[in-house]
C-alpha cells in the first residue's frame, strides 16, 4: 500500500512576529521553524499504519524553500520511507487552492491508498488543503480525526465535534484524513533513526512543474489586532506583583474575603 | 447580491449559529436564502426561502451528499456568497462546496472591514484582510464573531430539495464526551494551566493556587493532549465552557478555541511572559511574569 503524508513547516507560535515590508504576511526572517503541530499527528498516524501493514511505502511531502528539508527529515526520522520536497521560494504567499493543486499534481497516478494531512496549519489556519486535495483526487475525505483504525480496506475513525462529542465514521480506502491534535502520542525520532533518515531518498521537484492554477484569493493586508486597552498590565518583582494582584482581586471581585 | 446560508442540525436539533449567518449576511447587505438538511419540525425563524433536504433521507453528517445538494441549490439561485459556520460541520463541508463552485474560500471570518473579510493568522496573533479573485465567494464564520439578530417569528418559505447520491462516507452515530467528576461550568473560581507550565510536575503549582483561592483547576488543550491533566478538566471549544467569577489563565497564550470556552468569565487574570499573547486582549489584568516564579509566591501570600 502506498501512503502519503503532507506536512507544512511553520514558525514556532511563541515567536515574536513582525509584519513584512509589503504588509501582506509576517516577516519570515529571524524565526524558529518547526513542523506544523497538526501534521506531527498525521506523520505519527501514517508511520503507525505502515508499521501495522508491514508491506507499505510511506512518502512525506512538503512545499517551501530549502529549509523545509529539515521538516521532511524529521518525518523521515519518525519513520517515513521517502521524502518529496516541492521547491518553492514563494510558498508564504500561496493560498490553499494553489498548495492543494500542486500536491494533487504530484500525487495523481501514484495510487496512494491513504493520505494524511493536518486538519489545518498553525499559521494560516484555513483548514482547506486536505479537503481540497481529496476533492482534486476524487477521494472521500474525513476531517478532524481523533481516532484511526484500519482493517481490510476500511478505515474506522472518530471525528471530533464541538463540546468533546465524537462522530464515528467508516470509509473504504482510498481515502484522505485530516488529523486533529491529540490523535495519538507523537514519537520522538531516536538518534539511530535520525542517522538512518539521512540516507533516505529525498526528491526535489520545482513548484513550476506542478503548479498550473491561478490563485483564487489574495491577502491585501496583515496587521496586529488593536489592543482593547481596558486590561491592566502588571510588571515587576514577583512579591510586589502578588500583593498588587491580591489587592485588585479584593477590590474588583467578590471571591476573596 | 444573493447569499446562501448553510444552517446545521446536530443530534436532531437546529443549531443557533444559523442566526449568526443571518446577522453576517445583513451586515454584507445580501439578500439571503437558507439551506438546511433537517426536518420540518425544527426550522429557524426566517423571513425568506429555505431549501430543505430531508435529514432522514440524506443524513445528519454526510458531506458528499450535502455538498451535492448545496451545489444543486447554488445552480438555481446563483448566489454571490455561500456562508457556513466555522464549525466541525462547516470547515468540513465548505472546501468541498468551494471546489465544486470553483470559488475562493475565506476561512474563519471574524470581521468585515469596508466589505473585505478579516481572518485570524497564527492563532489570533495577527489578522489578515482577504480579497477573493473569484466572483462567487465561500466563507466560514468564526463562532460568536457576528451577533445574533432579532429572530423573526415568521416561518421560512420551504422549498424541498433532493438528491439520489448516497456518498462514500458512512456516519455511525455519536459518542458522548467523557464525563468526569469535575463540572467546571459551575465553579466560581478556576485556575487554568496552559502550555507555559512547561512540564507535568508544574501542574502542582496550578493546583495549589486553585486550592488557595478555593476553586477548581483546569487546563488548555495542549496540556490535556500531553496527558498532564485529564480531559474532563479541559476548557475550550472541545472541552467545557465555563463562566466563573474569577478565571486565572496561567501560561495560556489564548488560542481562539480556548477563549471561546472561557470568555464569559466575569474577571480574567492572565499570567504570561509574553505581553503580546492574545489572552491579554480579554484579560482584565495581565501579569507579565514567569508563572513558575510568580504563582508560588502568590499562593503563599493567599494562604496567609
Coordinates of C-alpha atoms in Angstrom, one line a residue:
Chain A
X1 CA 0.0 0.0 0.0
X2 CA 1.2 3.5 -0.8
X3 CA 0.7 6.1 1.9
X4 CA 1.2 9.8 1.6
X5 CA 1.5 12.4 4.4
X6 CA 1.6 16.1 3.8
X7 CA 3.5 18.4 6.1
X8 CA 4.0 22.1 6.4
X9 CA 6.8 24.0 8.1
X10 CA 5.6 26.8 10.2
X11 CA 7.1 29.3 12.7
X12 CA 7.1 28.5 16.3
X13 CA 3.9 30.2 17.5
X14 CA 5.7 31.6 20.5
X15 CA 7.9 33.7 18.1
X16 CA 8.0 37.5 18.2
X17 CA 6.2 38.2 14.9
X18 CA 6.8 41.2 12.7
X19 CA 5.0 42.3 9.5
X20 CA 6.8 42.1 6.2
X21 CA 7.7 45.1 4.1
X22 CA 4.7 44.6 1.7
X23 CA 2.3 44.4 4.7
X24 CA 0.8 41.2 3.4
X25 CA 2.3 38.5 5.6
X26 CA 4.5 38.1 8.7
X27 CA 8.2 38.7 8.2
X28 CA 9.8 35.2 7.6
X29 CA 13.3 36.2 8.7
X30 CA 14.6 35.6 12.2
X31 CA 12.0 32.9 13.1
X32 CA 12.4 29.4 14.5
X33 CA 10.7 26.9 12.3
X34 CA 9.2 23.6 13.1
X35 CA 6.7 21.0 11.8
X36 CA 3.1 22.2 11.9
X37 CA 1.7 20.6 15.1
X38 CA -1.3 19.0 13.4
X39 CA 1.0 17.4 10.8
X40 CA 3.1 15.8 13.5
X41 CA 0.0 13.7 14.4
X42 CA -0.5 13.0 10.7
X43 CA 3.0 11.7 10.3
X44 CA 2.7 9.6 13.5
X45 CA -0.5 8.0 12.3
X46 CA 1.0 7.3 8.8
X47 CA 4.0 5.6 10.4
X48 CA 1.7 3.5 12.7
X49 CA -0.3 2.4 9.7
X50 CA 2.9 1.5 7.8
X51 CA 4.1 -0.5 10.9
X52 CA 0.7 -2.2 11.1
X53 CA 0.7 -3.2 7.5
X54 CA 4.4 -4.1 7.1
X55 CA 4.2 -4.0 3.4
X56 CA 3.7 -0.3 2.8
X57 CA 5.6 2.6 1.3
X58 CA 5.2 5.9 3.0
X59 CA 6.0 9.2 1.3
X60 CA 6.2 12.6 3.1
X61 CA 5.8 15.7 1.0
X62 CA 6.3 19.4 1.8
X63 CA 6.4 22.7 -0.1
X64 CA 8.7 25.5 0.5
X65 CA 12.3 26.9 0.3
X66 CA 15.4 24.8 1.1
X67 CA 14.9 24.9 4.9
X68 CA 11.7 22.7 4.7
X69 CA 14.0 19.8 4.1
X70 CA 14.7 20.0 7.9
X71 CA 11.0 19.2 8.5
X72 CA 10.9 16.5 5.9
X73 CA 14.0 14.9 7.5
X74 CA 12.2 14.9 10.9
X75 CA 9.3 13.0 9.2
X76 CA 11.8 10.6 7.7
X77 CA 13.5 10.1 11.1
X78 CA 10.0 9.3 12.6
X79 CA 9.6 6.5 10.0
X80 CA 8.6 7.8 6.6
X81 CA 10.4 5.9 3.7
X82 CA 10.9 8.7 1.2
X83 CA 10.7 12.5 1.1
X84 CA 9.4 14.8 -1.6
X85 CA 10.4 18.5 -1.5
X86 CA 8.4 20.8 -3.8
X87 CA 10.9 23.6 -4.1
X88 CA 9.1 27.0 -3.8
X89 CA 10.6 30.2 -2.6
X90 CA 7.2 31.9 -2.8
X91 CA 5.3 29.5 -0.5
X92 CA 4.4 32.1 2.1
X93 CA 2.1 33.8 -0.3
X94 CA 0.5 30.7 -1.7
X95 CA -3.2 30.1 -0.9
X96 CA -4.7 26.7 -0.1
X97 CA -6.1 26.1 -3.6
X98 CA -2.6 26.5 -5.1
X99 CA -1.0 24.3 -2.4
X100 CA -3.6 21.5 -2.9
X101 CA -3.3 21.7 -6.7
X102 CA 0.5 21.2 -6.5
X103 CA 0.2 18.2 -4.2
X104 CA -2.6 16.8 -6.3
X105 CA -0.4 17.1 -9.4
X106 CA 2.3 15.2 -7.7
X107 CA 0.0 12.5 -6.2
X108 CA -2.0 11.9 -9.4
X109 CA -1.5 8.4 -10.7
X110 CA 0.7 7.3 -7.8
X111 CA -2.1 5.2 -6.2
X112 CA -1.9 6.5 -2.7
X113 CA -4.4 4.4 -0.8
X114 CA -4.3 6.5 2.3
X115 CA -3.4 10.2 2.6
X116 CA -3.0 12.0 5.9
X117 CA -2.7 15.8 6.4
X118 CA -3.1 18.0 9.4
X119 CA -6.6 19.5 9.8
X120 CA -5.1 23.0 9.4
X121 CA -1.8 24.9 9.7
X122 CA -1.0 26.8 12.8
X123 CA -0.2 30.0 10.8
X124 CA -2.7 30.3 8.0
X125 CA -5.3 28.1 9.7
X126 CA -7.6 27.8 6.7
X127 CA -8.4 24.1 7.2
X128 CA -8.8 23.7 3.4
X129 CA -5.7 22.0 1.8
X130 CA -6.6 18.4 3.0
X131 CA -10.2 18.5 1.8
X132 CA -9.3 20.3 -1.5
X133 CA -6.7 17.6 -2.1
X134 CA -9.3 14.9 -1.6
X135 CA -11.7 16.7 -4.0
X136 CA -9.0 17.1 -6.6
X137 CA -8.0 13.4 -6.4
X138 CA -11.7 12.4 -6.2
X139 CA -11.1 10.7 -2.8
X140 CA -13.5 10.7 0.1
X141 CA -12.1 12.8 2.9
X142 CA -12.8 12.7 6.6
X143 CA -11.7 15.8 8.6
X144 CA -10.7 16.4 12.2
X145 CA -10.0 12.8 13.2
X146 CA -9.0 11.9 16.8
X147 CA -9.0 8.2 16.4
X148 CA -8.0 6.0 13.5
X149 CA -8.2 2.2 12.9
X150 CA -7.6 0.3 9.7
X151 CA -8.5 -3.2 8.7
X152 CA -9.3 -5.0 5.4
X153 CA -9.5 -1.9 3.2
X154 CA -11.7 0.0 5.6
X155 CA -10.8 2.8 8.0
X156 CA -12.9 3.3 11.1
X157 CA -12.3 6.8 12.6
X158 CA -13.7 9.3 15.0
X159 CA -14.2 12.9 14.1
X160 CA -14.1 15.5 16.9
X161 CA -17.0 17.8 17.2
X162 CA -17.7 20.8 19.5
X163 CA -18.1 20.0 23.2
X164 CA -15.9 16.9 23.0
X165 CA -18.5 14.8 21.2
X166 CA -17.2 12.4 18.6
X167 CA -18.8 11.1 15.4
X168 CA -18.0 7.5 14.4
X169 CA -17.2 7.3 10.7
X170 CA -16.4 4.4 8.3
X171 CA -14.9 4.8 4.9
X172 CA -13.3 2.4 2.4
X173 CA -9.8 3.3 1.1
X174 CA -8.5 5.0 -1.0
X175 CA -9.4 7.9 1.3
X176 CA -7.9 11.1 2.9
X177 CA -7.9 12.0 6.5
X178 CA -7.1 15.4 8.2
X179 CA -5.7 15.0 11.7
X180 CA -6.7 16.9 14.9
X181 CA -4.4 17.5 17.8
X182 CA -4.4 14.6 20.3
X183 CA -5.0 11.9 17.6
X184 CA -2.1 9.8 19.0
X185 CA 1.1 10.3 21.0
X186 CA 3.8 11.6 18.7
X187 CA 7.1 9.8 18.9
X188 CA 10.5 11.5 19.2
X189 CA 12.9 10.5 16.5
X190 CA 15.8 8.4 18.0
X191 CA 19.4 9.2 17.2
X192 CA 19.9 5.9 15.1
X193 CA 16.7 6.8 13.2
X194 CA 17.9 10.4 12.6
X195 CA 21.1 8.9 11.2
X196 CA 19.2 6.4 9.0
X197 CA 17.0 9.2 7.7
X198 CA 20.0 11.0 6.2
X199 CA 20.3 8.1 3.8
X200 CA 16.7 8.0 2.7
X201 CA 15.6 9.3 -0.7
X202 CA 14.7 13.0 -0.8
X203 CA 13.4 14.0 -4.2
X204 CA 13.3 17.7 -5.2
X205 CA 10.6 18.9 -7.6
X206 CA 10.4 22.5 -8.7
X207 CA 7.0 24.1 -7.9
X208 CA 6.7 25.3 -11.5
X209 CA 6.5 21.7 -12.7
X210 CA 3.4 21.0 -10.6
X211 CA 1.6 24.3 -10.3
X212 CA -0.8 25.1 -13.1
X213 CA -3.6 27.1 -11.5
X214 CA -4.0 30.8 -10.7
X215 CA -4.6 31.8 -7.0
X216 CA -8.3 32.4 -6.2
X217 CA -7.6 34.8 -3.3
X218 CA -5.0 37.2 -2.0
X219 CA -4.1 38.9 1.2
X220 CA -4.4 42.7 0.9
X221 CA -3.2 43.5 4.4
X222 CA -2.0 41.8 7.6
X223 CA -1.9 43.6 10.9
X224 CA -1.8 43.1 14.7
X225 CA -5.2 43.3 16.4
X226 CA -5.9 46.6 18.2
X227 CA -5.5 46.2 21.9
X228 CA -8.7 46.5 23.8
X229 CA -6.8 48.8 26.2
X230 CA -9.1 48.1 29.2
X231 CA -6.9 45.5 30.7
X232 CA -4.3 46.4 33.3
X233 CA -0.7 45.2 32.7
X234 CA 1.4 44.5 35.8
X235 CA 5.1 44.0 35.6
X236 CA 7.9 43.9 38.2
X237 CA 9.1 41.9 41.2
X238 CA 7.0 38.7 41.9
X239 CA 6.3 39.6 45.6
X240 CA 5.1 43.1 44.8
X241 CA 3.1 41.8 41.8
X242 CA 1.4 39.3 44.1
X243 CA 0.4 42.0 46.6
X244 CA -0.9 44.2 43.8
X245 CA -2.9 41.4 42.3
X246 CA -4.4 40.3 45.7
X247 CA -5.5 44.0 46.3
X248 CA -7.1 44.1 42.8
X249 CA -8.9 40.8 43.4
X250 CA -10.3 42.1 46.7
X251 CA -11.5 45.3 45.1
X252 CA -12.8 44.0 41.8
X253 CA -14.1 40.5 42.5
X254 CA -16.3 39.1 45.3
X255 CA -14.2 36.0 45.6
X256 CA -11.6 37.0 48.1
X257 CA -12.8 37.6 51.6
Chain B
X1 CA -26.1 40.2 -4.0
X2 CA -27.6 36.9 -3.1
X3 CA -26.3 34.8 -0.2
X4 CA -26.9 31.2 0.5
X5 CA -26.5 30.4 4.3
X6 CA -25.9 26.9 5.4
X7 CA -27.7 26.0 8.6
X8 CA -26.8 23.0 10.7
X9 CA -28.5 20.2 12.6
X10 CA -26.7 18.4 15.5
X11 CA -28.3 15.4 17.1
X12 CA -31.6 16.2 15.6
X13 CA -31.6 19.9 16.8
X14 CA -31.2 23.1 14.8
X15 CA -28.1 25.0 15.9
X16 CA -28.5 28.7 16.8
X17 CA -25.4 29.5 14.8
X18 CA -27.8 30.0 11.8
X19 CA -28.7 33.3 13.3
X20 CA -25.1 34.4 13.2
X21 CA -25.0 33.6 9.5
X22 CA -28.2 35.7 9.0
X23 CA -26.6 38.6 11.0
X24 CA -23.5 38.5 8.9
X25 CA -25.5 38.5 5.6
X26 CA -27.4 41.5 6.8
X27 CA -24.1 43.3 7.5
X28 CA -23.0 42.4 4.0
X29 CA -26.2 43.8 2.6
X30 CA -27.0 40.5 1.0
X31 CA -30.4 39.0 0.2
X32 CA -30.4 35.7 2.0
X33 CA -31.7 32.2 1.4
X34 CA -31.1 29.3 3.8
X35 CA -30.1 25.8 3.2
X36 CA -30.7 23.0 5.7
X37 CA -30.6 19.3 5.9
X38 CA -33.1 18.9 8.6
X39 CA -36.8 18.2 9.2
X40 CA -39.9 20.3 9.0
X41 CA -40.3 20.1 12.8
X42 CA -37.4 22.4 13.8
X43 CA -37.0 25.2 11.4
X44 CA -35.3 28.6 12.0
X45 CA -37.4 31.7 12.3
X46 CA -36.6 33.4 9.0
X47 CA -38.3 35.8 6.6
X48 CA -37.3 34.2 3.3
X49 CA -36.7 31.0 1.4
X50 CA -35.3 27.8 3.0
X51 CA -34.1 25.0 0.8
X52 CA -34.8 21.9 2.9
X53 CA -33.4 18.4 2.3
X54 CA -34.9 15.6 4.5
X55 CA -32.5 14.6 7.2
X56 CA -34.0 11.1 7.4
X57 CA -33.0 10.5 3.8
X58 CA -29.8 12.5 3.5
X59 CA -28.2 12.0 7.0
X60 CA -27.0 14.5 9.6
X61 CA -23.4 14.0 8.6
X62 CA -22.9 13.0 5.0
X63 CA -20.6 15.6 3.5
X64 CA -20.5 14.3 -0.1
X65 CA -24.3 14.3 -0.3
X66 CA -24.7 17.6 1.4
X67 CA -22.2 19.1 -1.0
X68 CA -24.2 17.8 -3.9
X69 CA -27.4 19.3 -2.5
X70 CA -25.8 22.7 -2.0
X71 CA -24.3 22.7 -5.5
X72 CA -27.8 22.0 -6.8
X73 CA -29.3 25.0 -5.0
X74 CA -26.4 27.2 -6.0
X75 CA -27.0 26.4 -9.6
X76 CA -30.6 27.6 -9.3
X77 CA -30.0 30.5 -7.0
X78 CA -26.7 31.8 -8.5
X79 CA -25.5 33.3 -5.1
X80 CA -22.5 35.6 -4.8
X81 CA -21.8 34.3 -1.4
X82 CA -22.2 30.9 0.3
X83 CA -21.7 31.1 4.1
X84 CA -21.0 28.4 6.7
X85 CA -20.2 28.5 10.4
X86 CA -16.5 27.7 11.0
X87 CA -17.7 24.6 12.9
X88 CA -16.8 20.9 12.6
X89 CA -19.7 20.7 10.0
X90 CA -18.8 23.9 8.2
X91 CA -15.0 23.6 7.9
X92 CA -15.5 20.1 6.6
X93 CA -18.1 21.0 4.0
X94 CA -17.1 24.4 2.8
X95 CA -13.9 23.4 0.9
X96 CA -15.9 20.7 -0.9
X97 CA -18.5 23.2 -2.0
X98 CA -15.9 25.9 -2.9
X99 CA -14.1 23.3 -5.1
X100 CA -17.4 22.4 -6.8
X101 CA -18.2 26.0 -7.4
X102 CA -14.7 27.0 -8.5
X103 CA -14.8 29.7 -5.8
X104 CA -12.4 31.1 -3.3
X105 CA -13.0 30.1 0.3
X106 CA -12.2 32.5 3.0
X107 CA -12.0 30.7 6.3
X108 CA -12.9 31.8 9.8
X109 CA -14.0 35.3 9.1
X110 CA -14.1 37.4 12.3
X111 CA -15.0 40.8 10.9
X112 CA -15.6 42.7 7.7
X113 CA -13.8 46.0 7.0
X114 CA -15.1 48.0 4.1
X115 CA -16.6 44.9 2.6
X116 CA -13.3 43.0 2.9
X117 CA -13.4 39.9 5.2
X118 CA -10.8 39.7 8.0
X119 CA -9.4 36.3 9.3
X120 CA -7.0 35.4 12.1
X121 CA -3.4 34.4 11.5
X122 CA -1.2 32.4 13.9
X123 CA -4.0 31.7 16.3
X124 CA -5.2 35.2 16.5
X125 CA -1.8 36.9 16.9
X126 CA -2.4 38.8 13.7
X127 CA -5.3 39.5 11.3
X128 CA -5.5 39.3 7.6
X129 CA -7.7 41.1 5.1
X130 CA -8.5 38.7 2.3
X131 CA -9.8 39.5 -1.2
X132 CA -11.3 36.8 -3.4
X133 CA -10.3 36.8 -7.1
X134 CA -13.5 34.8 -7.9
X135 CA -16.9 36.5 -8.2
X136 CA -18.5 33.8 -6.0
X137 CA -17.1 33.6 -2.5
X138 CA -17.4 30.8 0.1
X139 CA -16.9 31.9 3.7
X140 CA -16.9 30.3 7.1
X141 CA -17.6 32.5 10.1
X142 CA -15.9 32.2 13.5
X143 CA -18.4 31.2 16.2
X144 CA -19.6 34.3 18.0
X145 CA -17.9 36.8 15.8
X146 CA -21.2 38.1 14.4
X147 CA -24.0 38.8 16.9
X148 CA -27.4 37.2 16.8
X149 CA -30.1 39.3 15.1
X150 CA -33.7 39.5 16.4
X151 CA -35.2 36.2 15.5
X152 CA -38.4 36.8 13.4
X153 CA -41.4 34.8 14.4
X154 CA -42.2 34.1 10.8
X155 CA -41.6 30.7 9.4
X156 CA -39.5 30.4 6.2
X157 CA -40.9 29.6 2.8
X158 CA -39.8 25.9 2.4
X159 CA -38.5 24.7 -0.9
X160 CA -37.9 20.9 -0.7
X161 CA -34.8 19.6 -2.4
X162 CA -33.4 16.1 -3.0
X163 CA -30.6 14.0 -4.5
X164 CA -30.2 10.4 -5.3
X165 CA -26.5 10.4 -4.4
X166 CA -25.6 8.3 -1.4
X167 CA -21.9 9.1 -0.8
X168 CA -18.9 7.1 0.3
X169 CA -18.6 8.2 3.9
X170 CA -20.8 6.4 6.5
X171 CA -21.7 8.0 9.8
X172 CA -22.4 5.6 12.6
X173 CA -23.6 7.9 15.3
X174 CA -22.1 9.9 18.1
X175 CA -20.0 9.2 21.1
X176 CA -20.7 11.4 24.1
X177 CA -17.8 13.4 25.7
X178 CA -16.1 11.6 28.6
X179 CA -17.9 12.5 31.7
X180 CA -15.7 13.0 34.7
X181 CA -16.3 14.1 38.3
X182 CA -15.5 17.7 37.6
X183 CA -18.1 20.1 36.4
X184 CA -16.1 23.3 35.8
X185 CA -19.2 25.0 34.4
X186 CA -20.4 25.6 37.9
X187 CA -17.1 26.6 39.5
X188 CA -16.8 30.2 40.8
X189 CA -13.1 30.2 40.6
X190 CA -11.0 28.4 38.0
X191 CA -7.2 28.4 37.7
X192 CA -6.1 27.0 34.3
X193 CA -2.8 25.7 33.2
X194 CA -1.5 26.2 29.6
X195 CA 1.5 25.1 27.6
X196 CA 3.5 27.7 29.5
X197 CA 3.7 25.5 32.6
X198 CA 6.5 23.7 30.7
X199 CA 6.4 20.3 32.3
X200 CA 3.9 18.0 34.0
X201 CA 5.4 18.5 37.5
X202 CA 4.3 22.1 37.4
X203 CA 0.6 21.2 37.3
X204 CA 1.0 21.1 41.1
X205 CA 1.7 24.9 41.1
X206 CA -1.6 25.5 39.4
X207 CA -3.5 23.0 41.6
X208 CA -2.0 24.7 44.7
X209 CA -3.2 28.2 43.6
X210 CA -6.6 26.8 42.8
X211 CA -6.8 25.4 46.3
X212 CA -5.6 28.6 48.0
X213 CA -8.3 30.5 46.1
X214 CA -10.9 27.9 47.0
X215 CA -11.5 27.0 43.3
X216 CA -11.0 24.3 40.8
X217 CA -8.2 23.9 38.3
X218 CA -8.5 23.4 34.6
X219 CA -6.3 23.3 31.6
X220 CA -6.0 24.3 27.9
X221 CA -5.9 21.7 25.1
X222 CA -2.1 21.2 24.7
X223 CA -1.8 20.3 28.4
X224 CA -4.6 17.8 28.1
X225 CA -3.2 16.4 24.8
X226 CA 0.1 15.9 26.6
X227 CA -1.8 14.0 29.3
X228 CA -0.6 16.2 32.0
X229 CA -4.2 17.0 33.1
X230 CA -7.2 14.7 32.5
X231 CA -9.6 15.6 29.6
X232 CA -12.5 16.3 31.9
X233 CA -10.7 19.5 33.1
X234 CA -10.2 20.9 29.6
X235 CA -11.6 24.4 29.0
X236 CA -12.4 25.4 25.4
X237 CA -14.4 24.6 22.3
X238 CA -13.8 20.8 22.6
X239 CA -13.9 20.8 26.4
X240 CA -16.1 22.6 28.8
X241 CA -17.5 26.1 28.5
X242 CA -17.1 28.0 31.8
X243 CA -18.3 31.2 33.3
X244 CA -16.7 31.6 36.8
X245 CA -16.4 34.9 38.8
X246 CA -12.7 34.6 38.5
X247 CA -10.6 32.9 35.8
X248 CA -6.8 32.7 36.2
X249 CA -5.1 31.7 33.0
X250 CA -1.5 30.6 33.7
X251 CA 0.8 30.2 30.7
X252 CA -2.1 30.2 28.3
X253 CA -1.5 32.1 25.1
X254 CA -5.2 32.4 24.3
X255 CA -6.0 30.3 21.2
X256 CA -9.4 31.1 19.8
X257 CA -10.6 27.7 20.9
X258 CA -9.7 28.3 24.5
X259 CA -11.1 31.9 24.5
X260 CA -14.4 30.5 23.2
X261 CA -14.7 28.3 26.3
X262 CA -13.9 31.0 29.0
X263 CA -14.8 34.4 27.6
X264 CA -17.9 34.5 29.7
X265 CA -15.8 34.6 32.9
X266 CA -16.5 37.8 34.9
X267 CA -12.9 38.6 35.8
X268 CA -9.9 37.3 34.0
X269 CA -6.3 37.3 35.2
X270 CA -3.7 36.2 32.8
X271 CA -0.2 35.3 33.9
X272 CA 2.1 35.1 30.9
X273 CA 5.7 36.0 30.0
X274 CA 4.5 37.3 26.6
X275 CA 3.0 40.7 26.8
X276 CA 1.5 40.3 23.3
X277 CA -0.2 37.0 23.9
X278 CA -3.8 37.1 22.6
X279 CA -5.0 36.2 26.1
X280 CA -4.0 39.8 27.1
X281 CA -6.9 41.1 24.9
X282 CA -9.6 39.7 27.1
X283 CA -7.8 39.7 30.4
X284 CA -8.8 42.3 33.0
X285 CA -5.3 42.0 34.5
X286 CA -2.2 40.7 32.7
X287 CA 0.6 39.8 35.0
X288 CA 3.8 39.8 32.9
X289 CA 5.8 37.2 34.8
X290 CA 7.1 33.6 34.7
X291 CA 4.3 31.6 36.3
X292 CA 6.8 29.2 37.8
X293 CA 8.3 32.0 39.9
X294 CA 5.2 34.2 40.4
X295 CA 2.4 31.7 41.1
X296 CA 4.1 30.0 44.2
X297 CA 4.6 33.5 45.7
X298 CA 1.0 34.4 45.1
X299 CA -0.2 31.1 46.5
X300 CA 1.9 31.6 49.7
X301 CA 0.6 35.1 50.2
X302 CA -3.0 33.9 49.7
X303 CA -2.5 31.1 52.3
X304 CA -1.5 33.7 55.0

